[in-house]
Amino acid sequence: MNTNDTISRLSQSDMVKSLALVLTTFLLLVSCTERYMTVPKDYHGQLEALREKCAVYETNAPRFFLFGMGNRAKYIYKNYTLRNLDSGETVMAFKDAVSDSIIPDKYTVIVTVGDSVIRILEDEYGVRVMGPQSECLLDGTSSHVYLPEFDGFVYDRVLKVLHHELLINIKNSIAYPNILVYYRPFYRDAFMATLCLEKTGNAYLLADWIAGISQLYDMENGQAEADNLGELLYLSHVARFDNELLLRLLVEIRRQTIDDGKHKYLSGTTDGASNSEYATQILKFALAKTGLHDDYTDSPTPGIYKDLCWFTNMKPKQRETVWGLTAFFFDKTDFSYPYLQWARAHYYDDFEAPMPAADYPLSWEALASQAHYEGMAAISSRAVEQKICYPHLWTAAEMFLKLYQYKR
């Protein structure tokens, strides 16, 4: 056999392999397209499609709905009564109501009173109560927010509700983990929420708070946590804060940096453990966003939060298994912090994460050490006993960012 024959056979072999790869890729794309084309277009159908993929968790949430997205006054509808969420004052009581309907993805409650239909609805221009012959705008709700329909997305109806839950937890330009049980914001939750709000044109809602930040660390759990540095740097592109603070931030980043010649990374703790890879990857993400030089690598001791870093360019890896089962199987009894499972589902490109049994709200957190659960009495006394809050900013953000990937 001469050299030309050998080259010809190798070329044919490479061509066959290339064609096989192209065909496999095409079939995978067709399969994915068909799979997502079968997802229903209505809200309840999309929830059921997700519940089939995910675990289902019972939050025991009552029937209610919150109004007041963004920097608007907050209101709650429950048991035929509309109340101011902060003061508890009754705004409207529908005493003769015979039925009601809560439609989360339309930000609407419909109350039937005798032969009349009254609608409470929220749109980009405010919260309105519309009766047969009258219409009024609720006090404190006239500020503008952008409310996209998410046309073309597989889970467009669910994205609308998650977007609502993010915006509900903004008050006075501050993004709280939950407006009822947390008295101060956390940089991590605000960072994750900002990633969502940038996609919908609403990041400006946080600008006044960001511009007034004066501390490098939010001191969650009473500790200076390394991930705050990257989170704060990222927030600085939304609203430029004081130059002196920015200088302090850059100096602190350098102080917390370890460079051993092989690895360059941030040292310090996050959530009481050495999750240096998580802190480093957030910093790298922020450096890219702000256009600053990045020569950081990775950490030699990545920590248990390494697979929360879906926002990096790292390729998703297979989940580690024990007896053929992933850690998610063993964690199904504890969905207190669902943002962790949703971040990992995003990283591993799967749906090993929890969905609530209730249709609203979709996000929650439970048993958190910094939460003041007595605040949930405004919604549910059972939530106070259960030590759970809903909706929750970080959870809603992780769910939103995961589902935002899928388009029809």
CSV table of C-alpha atoms in Angstrom, one decimal:
chain,number,residue,atom,x,y,z
A,1,MET,CA,0.0,0.0,0.0
A,2,ASN,CA,1.5,3.3,-1.0
A,3,THR,CA,1.4,6.6,1.0
A,4,ASN,CA,-1.4,8.1,-1.1
A,5,ASP,CA,-3.7,5.1,-0.4
A,6,THR,CA,-3.0,5.4,3.3
A,7,ILE,CA,-3.8,9.2,3.3
A,8,SER,CA,-7.0,8.5,1.3
A,9,ARG,CA,-8.2,5.9,3.8
A,10,LEU,CA,-7.4,8.1,6.7
A,11,SER,CA,-9.3,11.0,5.1
A,12,GLN,CA,-12.3,8.7,4.4
A,13,SER,CA,-12.2,7.5,8.0
A,14,ASP,CA,-12.0,11.1,9.3
A,15,MET,CA,-14.9,12.1,7.0
A,16,VAL,CA,-17.1,9.2,8.4
A,17,LYS,CA,-16.3,10.3,11.9
A,18,SER,CA,-17.1,13.9,11.2
A,19,LEU,CA,-20.4,13.0,9.5
A,20,ALA,CA,-21.3,10.8,12.4
A,21,LEU,CA,-20.6,13.6,14.8
A,22,VAL,CA,-22.7,16.1,12.8
A,23,LEU,CA,-25.6,13.6,12.6
A,24,THR,CA,-25.4,12.9,16.3
A,25,THR,CA,-25.4,16.6,17.1
A,26,PHE,CA,-28.4,17.2,14.7
A,27,LEU,CA,-30.4,14.4,16.3
A,28,LEU,CA,-29.7,15.8,19.8
A,29,LEU,CA,-30.8,19.2,18.7
A,30,VAL,CA,-34.0,17.8,17.2
A,31,SER,CA,-34.6,15.7,20.3
A,32,CYS,CA,-34.1,18.8,22.6
A,33,THR,CA,-36.3,20.9,20.3
A,34,GLU,CA,-39.1,18.3,20.3
A,35,ARG,CA,-38.8,17.9,24.1
A,36,TYR,CA,-39.3,21.6,24.8
A,37,MET,CA,-41.9,22.0,22.1
A,38,THR,CA,-44.1,19.6,24.1
A,39,VAL,CA,-43.9,21.9,27.2
A,40,PRO,CA,-47.4,23.5,27.6
A,41,LYS,CA,-47.8,27.2,27.0
A,42,ASP,CA,-50.1,27.8,30.0
A,43,TYR,CA,-48.8,28.5,33.5
A,44,HIS,CA,-50.2,25.4,35.3
A,45,GLY,CA,-49.0,23.2,32.4
A,46,GLN,CA,-45.5,24.5,32.7
A,47,LEU,CA,-45.5,24.0,36.4
A,48,GLU,CA,-46.6,20.4,36.0
A,49,ALA,CA,-43.9,19.9,33.3
A,50,LEU,CA,-41.3,21.1,35.8
A,51,ARG,CA,-42.7,19.0,38.7
A,52,GLU,CA,-42.3,15.9,36.5
A,53,LYS,CA,-38.6,16.7,36.1
A,54,CYS,CA,-37.9,18.0,39.7
A,55,ALA,CA,-38.6,16.9,43.3
A,56,VAL,CA,-41.8,18.4,44.8
A,57,TYR,CA,-41.7,20.2,48.1
A,58,GLU,CA,-44.7,21.2,50.3
A,59,THR,CA,-44.3,24.8,51.5
A,60,ASN,CA,-47.8,24.8,53.1
A,61,ALA,CA,-48.3,28.3,51.6
A,62,PRO,CA,-51.9,29.6,51.9
A,63,ARG,CA,-53.8,31.1,49.0
A,64,PHE,CA,-52.6,34.7,48.6
A,65,PHE,CA,-51.0,37.1,46.2
A,66,LEU,CA,-48.6,40.0,46.6
A,67,PHE,CA,-48.7,43.3,44.8
A,68,GLY,CA,-46.1,46.0,44.6
A,69,MET,CA,-43.2,45.1,42.4
A,70,GLY,CA,-40.0,47.1,42.5
A,71,ASN,CA,-40.0,50.2,44.7
A,72,ARG,CA,-43.8,50.3,45.0
A,73,ALA,CA,-45.8,50.0,48.2
A,74,LYS,CA,-46.6,46.4,49.0
A,75,TYR,CA,-50.0,44.9,49.3
A,76,ILE,CA,-51.4,41.4,50.0
A,77,TYR,CA,-54.6,39.8,48.8
A,78,LYS,CA,-55.8,37.0,51.0
A,79,ASN,CA,-59.3,35.7,52.1
A,80,TYR,CA,-61.2,38.3,50.1
A,81,THR,CA,-59.3,41.1,51.7
A,82,LEU,CA,-56.7,43.5,50.3
A,83,ARG,CA,-54.3,44.8,52.9
A,84,ASN,CA,-51.2,47.0,53.1
A,85,LEU,CA,-48.4,44.5,53.8
A,86,ASP,CA,-46.4,46.9,55.9
A,87,SER,CA,-49.1,48.4,58.1
A,88,GLY,CA,-51.6,45.6,58.0
A,89,GLU,CA,-54.3,48.2,57.2
A,90,THR,CA,-57.3,46.9,55.3
A,91,VAL,CA,-57.6,48.7,52.0
A,92,MET,CA,-60.6,46.7,50.6
A,93,ALA,CA,-62.7,44.0,52.1
A,94,PHE,CA,-65.0,42.1,49.7
A,95,LYS,CA,-67.6,41.0,52.2
A,96,ASP,CA,-70.2,39.7,49.8
A,97,ALA,CA,-67.7,37.9,47.5
A,98,VAL,CA,-68.8,34.6,46.2
A,99,SER,CA,-65.5,33.5,44.5
A,100,ASP,CA,-62.1,34.6,43.6
A,101,SER,CA,-59.4,33.6,41.2
A,102,ILE,CA,-55.6,34.2,41.6
A,103,ILE,CA,-53.7,34.3,38.3
A,104,PRO,CA,-50.0,34.6,39.2
A,105,ASP,CA,-48.6,34.9,35.7
A,106,LYS,CA,-51.0,37.7,34.9
A,107,TYR,CA,-50.3,39.5,38.2
A,108,THR,CA,-54.1,39.5,38.7
A,109,VAL,CA,-56.7,38.6,41.2
A,110,ILE,CA,-60.4,38.4,40.1
A,111,VAL,CA,-63.1,38.7,42.8
A,112,THR,CA,-66.7,38.0,42.0
A,113,VAL,CA,-69.1,40.0,44.2
A,114,GLY,CA,-72.7,39.3,43.4
A,115,ASP,CA,-73.1,39.9,39.7
A,116,SER,CA,-70.0,42.1,39.5
A,117,VAL,CA,-66.4,41.3,38.7
A,118,ILE,CA,-63.6,43.2,40.4
A,119,ARG,CA,-60.0,42.9,39.2
A,120,ILE,CA,-56.9,43.8,41.1
A,121,LEU,CA,-54.0,43.8,38.7
A,122,GLU,CA,-50.4,45.0,38.4
A,123,ASP,CA,-48.7,46.2,35.3
A,124,GLU,CA,-45.8,48.4,34.3
A,125,TYR,CA,-47.6,51.5,35.5
A,126,GLY,CA,-49.0,50.5,38.9
A,127,VAL,CA,-51.5,48.4,40.8
A,128,ARG,CA,-55.1,49.0,39.9
A,129,VAL,CA,-58.4,48.0,41.2
A,130,MET,CA,-61.0,47.8,38.4
A,131,GLY,CA,-64.7,47.5,39.0
A,132,PRO,CA,-67.7,47.6,36.7
A,133,GLN,CA,-67.9,51.4,36.8
A,134,SER,CA,-64.7,52.6,38.5
A,135,GLU,CA,-61.0,52.2,38.6
A,136,CYS,CA,-58.4,53.4,41.1
A,137,LEU,CA,-54.6,53.2,41.4
A,138,LEU,CA,-53.4,52.0,44.8
A,139,ASP,CA,-51.3,54.5,46.8
A,140,GLY,CA,-47.6,54.3,46.3
A,141,THR,CA,-47.7,52.1,43.2
A,142,SER,CA,-47.2,54.6,40.4
A,143,SER,CA,-43.4,54.1,39.9
A,144,HIS,CA,-42.5,52.3,36.6
A,145,VAL,CA,-41.1,48.8,36.3
A,146,TYR,CA,-40.4,46.7,33.1
A,147,LEU,CA,-42.5,43.6,32.9
A,148,PRO,CA,-41.6,41.5,29.8
A,149,GLU,CA,-43.7,38.7,28.6
A,150,PHE,CA,-40.7,36.5,27.9
A,151,ASP,CA,-42.0,35.6,24.4
A,152,GLY,CA,-40.1,32.7,22.8
A,153,PHE,CA,-39.0,31.1,26.1
A,154,VAL,CA,-40.1,27.6,27.0
A,155,TYR,CA,-41.1,28.5,30.5
A,156,ASP,CA,-42.3,32.0,29.8
A,157,ARG,CA,-45.3,31.9,32.2
A,158,VAL,CA,-43.1,30.6,35.0
A,159,LEU,CA,-40.4,33.2,34.3
A,160,LYS,CA,-43.0,35.9,34.7
A,161,VAL,CA,-43.9,34.7,38.2
A,162,LEU,CA,-40.3,34.3,39.2
A,163,HIS,CA,-39.6,37.8,37.9
A,164,HIS,CA,-42.5,39.0,40.0
A,165,GLU,CA,-41.0,37.3,43.1
A,166,LEU,CA,-37.7,39.0,42.6
A,167,LEU,CA,-39.3,42.5,42.2
A,168,ILE,CA,-41.6,42.0,45.2
A,169,ASN,CA,-38.5,41.7,47.4
A,170,ILE,CA,-37.2,45.2,46.4
A,171,LYS,CA,-38.0,48.0,48.8
A,172,ASN,CA,-36.6,51.5,48.8
A,173,SER,CA,-34.1,50.4,46.1
A,174,ILE,CA,-32.8,47.6,48.4
A,175,ALA,CA,-33.0,43.9,47.3
A,176,TYR,CA,-33.8,41.9,50.5
A,177,PRO,CA,-33.7,38.1,50.7
A,178,ASN,CA,-37.3,38.5,51.8
A,179,ILE,CA,-38.9,41.8,52.7
A,180,LEU,CA,-40.8,40.3,55.7
A,181,VAL,CA,-38.1,38.4,57.6
A,182,TYR,CA,-34.8,40.1,56.7
A,183,TYR,CA,-34.0,43.6,58.0
A,184,ARG,CA,-30.9,44.2,55.8
A,185,PRO,CA,-29.7,43.1,52.4
A,186,PHE,CA,-26.9,40.6,51.5
A,187,TYR,CA,-24.5,41.2,48.7
A,188,ARG,CA,-24.8,37.6,47.4
A,189,ASP,CA,-28.6,37.7,47.1
A,190,ALA,CA,-28.4,41.2,45.5
A,191,PHE,CA,-25.7,40.0,43.0
A,192,MET,CA,-27.8,37.1,41.9
A,193,ALA,CA,-30.9,39.2,41.6
A,194,THR,CA,-29.0,41.8,39.5
A,195,LEU,CA,-28.1,39.1,37.0
A,196,CYS,CA,-31.8,38.6,36.4
A,197,LEU,CA,-32.8,42.3,36.6
A,198,GLU,CA,-30.2,43.2,33.9
A,199,LYS,CA,-32.1,40.8,31.5
A,200,THR,CA,-35.3,42.6,32.1
A,201,GLY,CA,-34.1,46.2,32.2
A,202,ASN,CA,-34.8,46.6,35.9
A,203,ALA,CA,-31.3,46.8,37.4
A,204,TYR,CA,-31.7,50.5,37.8
A,205,LEU,CA,-34.2,49.9,40.6
A,206,LEU,CA,-31.2,49.1,42.9
A,207,ALA,CA,-29.1,52.0,41.8
A,208,ASP,CA,-29.7,54.3,44.8
A,209,TRP,CA,-28.9,51.6,47.3
A,210,ILE,CA,-25.7,50.5,45.4
A,211,ALA,CA,-24.5,54.1,45.1
A,212,GLY,CA,-24.8,54.5,48.9
A,213,ILE,CA,-23.0,51.3,50.0
A,214,SER,CA,-20.1,52.1,52.3
A,215,GLN,CA,-19.0,48.7,53.6
A,216,LEU,CA,-16.9,46.1,51.9
A,217,TYR,CA,-18.6,43.2,53.6
A,218,ASP,CA,-22.3,42.7,54.5
A,219,MET,CA,-21.2,40.7,57.6
A,220,GLU,CA,-23.8,38.0,57.0
A,221,ASN,CA,-23.4,35.5,59.9
A,222,GLY,CA,-21.2,38.0,61.6
A,223,GLN,CA,-18.2,37.3,59.3
A,224,ALA,CA,-16.4,39.0,56.5
A,225,GLU,CA,-17.0,36.6,53.6
A,226,ALA,CA,-14.7,36.4,50.6
A,227,ASP,CA,-17.4,36.2,47.9
A,228,ASN,CA,-18.6,39.7,48.9
A,229,LEU,CA,-15.7,41.2,47.2
A,230,GLY,CA,-16.6,40.0,43.7
A,231,GLU,CA,-20.3,40.6,44.3
A,232,LEU,CA,-19.7,44.2,45.3
A,233,LEU,CA,-17.4,44.7,42.4
A,234,TYR,CA,-20.1,43.4,40.0
A,235,LEU,CA,-22.7,45.7,41.6
A,236,SER,CA,-20.4,48.7,41.0
A,237,HIS,CA,-21.2,48.6,37.3
A,238,VAL,CA,-24.9,49.1,38.0
A,239,ALA,CA,-24.3,52.3,39.9
A,240,ARG,CA,-20.9,53.7,40.5
A,241,PHE,CA,-20.3,54.1,44.2
A,242,ASP,CA,-17.9,56.3,46.0
A,243,ASN,CA,-14.3,56.3,44.5
A,244,GLU,CA,-12.9,55.9,48.0
A,245,LEU,CA,-14.9,52.7,48.5
A,246,LEU,CA,-13.9,51.4,45.1
A,247,LEU,CA,-10.2,51.9,46.0
A,248,ARG,CA,-10.7,50.2,49.3
A,249,LEU,CA,-12.4,47.3,47.5
A,250,LEU,CA,-9.5,46.8,45.1
A,251,VAL,CA,-7.0,47.0,47.9
A,252,GLU,CA,-8.9,44.4,49.9
A,253,ILE,CA,-9.1,42.1,46.9
A,254,ARG,CA,-5.3,42.3,46.6
A,255,ARG,CA,-4.9,41.7,50.3
A,256,GLN,CA,-7.1,38.6,50.2
A,257,THR,CA,-5.4,37.2,47.1
A,258,ILE,CA,-3.0,34.2,47.3
A,259,ASP,CA,-0.6,33.6,44.4
A,260,ASP,CA,1.5,30.5,44.9
A,261,GLY,CA,2.9,30.5,41.4
A,262,LYS,CA,0.5,27.8,40.2
A,263,HIS,CA,-2.8,29.1,41.5
A,264,LYS,CA,-4.0,32.7,42.0
A,265,TYR,CA,-7.2,32.9,44.0
A,266,LEU,CA,-9.1,34.6,46.8
A,267,SER,CA,-8.7,33.3,50.3
A,268,GLY,CA,-11.2,33.5,53.1
A,269,THR,CA,-14.5,31.9,54.0
A,270,THR,CA,-18.1,31.8,52.7
A,271,ASP,CA,-20.9,30.5,54.8
A,272,GLY,CA,-18.4,29.4,57.5
A,273,ALA,CA,-16.3,27.2,55.2
A,274,SER,CA,-13.3,27.7,52.9
A,275,ASN,CA,-15.2,28.0,49.6
A,276,SER,CA,-12.4,29.9,47.8
A,277,GLU,CA,-13.3,28.6,44.4
A,278,TYR,CA,-16.8,30.1,44.6
A,279,ALA,CA,-15.3,33.5,45.7
A,280,THR,CA,-12.7,33.4,43.0
A,281,GLN,CA,-15.1,32.6,40.2
A,282,ILE,CA,-17.5,35.4,41.3
A,283,LEU,CA,-14.5,37.7,41.3
A,284,LYS,CA,-13.5,36.6,37.8
A,285,PHE,CA,-17.0,37.1,36.6
A,286,ALA,CA,-17.0,40.6,38.0
A,287,LEU,CA,-13.6,41.5,36.6
A,288,ALA,CA,-14.9,40.5,33.1
A,289,LYS,CA,-18.0,42.6,33.6
A,290,THR,CA,-16.1,45.7,34.6
A,291,GLY,CA,-13.4,45.3,32.1
A,292,LEU,CA,-10.6,45.0,34.7
A,293,HIS,CA,-7.5,42.8,34.1
A,294,ASP,CA,-8.0,39.2,35.3
A,295,ASP,CA,-5.1,36.8,35.8
A,296,TYR,CA,-6.8,34.7,38.5
A,297,THR,CA,-6.9,30.9,38.0
A,298,ASP,CA,-8.7,28.6,40.3
A,299,SER,CA,-8.3,27.5,43.9
A,300,PRO,CA,-6.4,24.3,45.0
A,301,THR,CA,-9.1,23.7,47.6
A,302,PRO,CA,-12.4,24.5,45.8
A,303,GLY,CA,-14.8,23.7,48.6
A,304,ILE,CA,-18.4,22.5,48.6
A,305,TYR,CA,-19.6,25.5,46.6
A,306,LYS,CA,-17.5,24.7,43.6
A,307,ASP,CA,-20.6,23.5,41.6
A,308,LEU,CA,-22.6,26.6,42.3
A,309,CYS,CA,-20.4,28.4,39.7
A,310,TRP,CA,-22.5,27.9,36.7
A,311,PHE,CA,-21.7,31.4,35.5
A,312,THR,CA,-18.1,30.5,34.7
A,313,ASN,CA,-16.8,29.0,31.4
A,314,MET,CA,-16.1,25.7,33.1
A,315,LYS,CA,-17.7,22.8,31.3
A,316,PRO,CA,-20.4,21.0,33.4
A,317,LYS,CA,-19.1,17.9,35.0
A,318,GLN,CA,-21.0,14.7,35.9
A,319,ARG,CA,-22.4,14.6,39.4
A,320,GLU,CA,-20.5,12.4,41.8
A,321,THR,CA,-22.5,9.3,42.8
A,322,VAL,CA,-22.7,6.9,45.8
A,323,TRP,CA,-24.1,3.5,44.9
A,324,GLY,CA,-25.1,5.0,41.6
A,325,LEU,CA,-27.1,7.8,43.2
A,326,THR,CA,-26.2,11.5,43.3
A,327,ALA,CA,-26.1,13.6,46.4
A,328,PHE,CA,-29.5,15.0,45.4
A,329,PHE,CA,-31.1,11.7,46.2
A,330,PHE,CA,-29.9,11.8,49.8
A,331,ASP,CA,-30.8,15.6,50.1
A,332,LYS,CA,-34.5,15.2,49.2
A,333,THR,CA,-35.5,15.5,52.9
A,334,ASP,CA,-33.9,18.9,53.2
A,335,PHE,CA,-35.0,21.6,50.8
A,336,SER,CA,-34.5,24.4,53.2
A,337,TYR,CA,-32.1,26.2,50.9
A,338,PRO,CA,-33.4,25.5,47.4
A,339,TYR,CA,-31.1,28.1,45.8
A,340,LEU,CA,-28.2,25.6,46.3
A,341,GLN,CA,-30.0,22.8,44.4
A,342,TRP,CA,-31.1,25.1,41.6
A,343,ALA,CA,-27.6,26.5,41.2
A,344,ARG,CA,-26.2,23.0,41.0
A,345,ALA,CA,-28.9,22.0,38.5
A,346,HIS,CA,-27.8,24.9,36.4
A,347,TYR,CA,-24.1,23.8,36.7
A,348,TYR,CA,-24.8,20.2,35.9
A,349,ASP,CA,-27.4,20.9,33.2
A,350,ASP,CA,-30.1,18.8,34.9
A,351,PHE,CA,-33.3,19.3,36.9
A,352,GLU,CA,-32.2,17.8,40.3
A,353,ALA,CA,-33.9,20.7,42.2
A,354,PRO,CA,-37.2,21.2,44.0
A,355,MET,CA,-40.4,22.7,42.8
A,356,PRO,CA,-43.2,23.8,45.3
A,357,ALA,CA,-46.4,21.9,45.4
A,358,ALA,CA,-48.3,25.2,45.5
A,359,ASP,CA,-48.7,27.2,42.4
A,360,TYR,CA,-47.6,30.4,44.2
A,361,PRO,CA,-45.2,31.5,45.4
A,362,LEU,CA,-42.5,29.4,43.6
A,363,SER,CA,-39.5,30.4,45.8
A,364,TRP,CA,-38.7,30.0,49.5
A,365,GLU,CA,-36.0,29.5,52.2
A,366,ALA,CA,-36.4,27.8,55.6
A,367,LEU,CA,-34.5,27.5,58.8
A,368,ALA,CA,-32.1,30.4,58.1
A,369,SER,CA,-30.2,31.6,61.1
A,370,GLN,CA,-30.5,35.3,60.2
A,371,ALA,CA,-34.2,35.3,59.4
A,372,HIS,CA,-36.8,36.8,61.7
A,373,TYR,CA,-39.7,34.5,60.9
A,374,GLU,CA,-42.2,36.3,63.0
A,375,GLY,CA,-42.5,38.6,60.1
A,376,MET,CA,-44.3,35.9,58.1
A,377,ALA,CA,-47.3,36.3,60.4
A,378,ALA,CA,-48.5,38.9,57.8
A,379,ILE,CA,-49.0,35.9,55.4
A,380,SER,CA,-49.2,32.8,57.5
A,381,SER,CA,-48.9,31.8,61.2
A,382,ARG,CA,-48.0,28.3,60.0
A,383,ALA,CA,-45.0,29.8,58.2
A,384,VAL,CA,-43.8,31.3,61.5
A,385,GLU,CA,-44.0,27.9,63.1
A,386,GLN,CA,-42.4,26.2,60.2
A,387,LYS,CA,-39.6,28.8,60.0
A,388,ILE,CA,-40.1,29.3,56.3
A,389,CYS,CA,-40.3,32.5,54.2
A,390,TYR,CA,-41.6,33.0,50.7
A,391,PRO,CA,-41.0,34.4,48.2
A,392,HIS,CA,-37.2,34.4,48.4
A,393,LEU,CA,-34.8,36.5,46.3
A,394,TRP,CA,-31.8,34.1,45.8
A,395,THR,CA,-34.0,31.1,45.2
A,396,ALA,CA,-36.2,33.0,42.6
A,397,ALA,CA,-33.0,34.3,41.0
A,398,GLU,CA,-31.4,30.8,40.6
A,399,MET,CA,-34.7,29.4,39.3
A,400,PHE,CA,-35.1,32.3,36.8
A,401,LEU,CA,-31.5,32.0,35.5
A,402,LYS,CA,-31.7,28.3,35.0
A,403,LEU,CA,-35.0,28.4,33.1
A,404,TYR,CA,-34.0,31.5,31.1
A,405,GLN,CA,-31.7,29.2,29.1
A,406,TYR,CA,-34.6,27.4,27.4
A,407,LYS,CA,-36.1,28.9,24.2
A,408,ARG,CA,-38.7,27.4,21.9
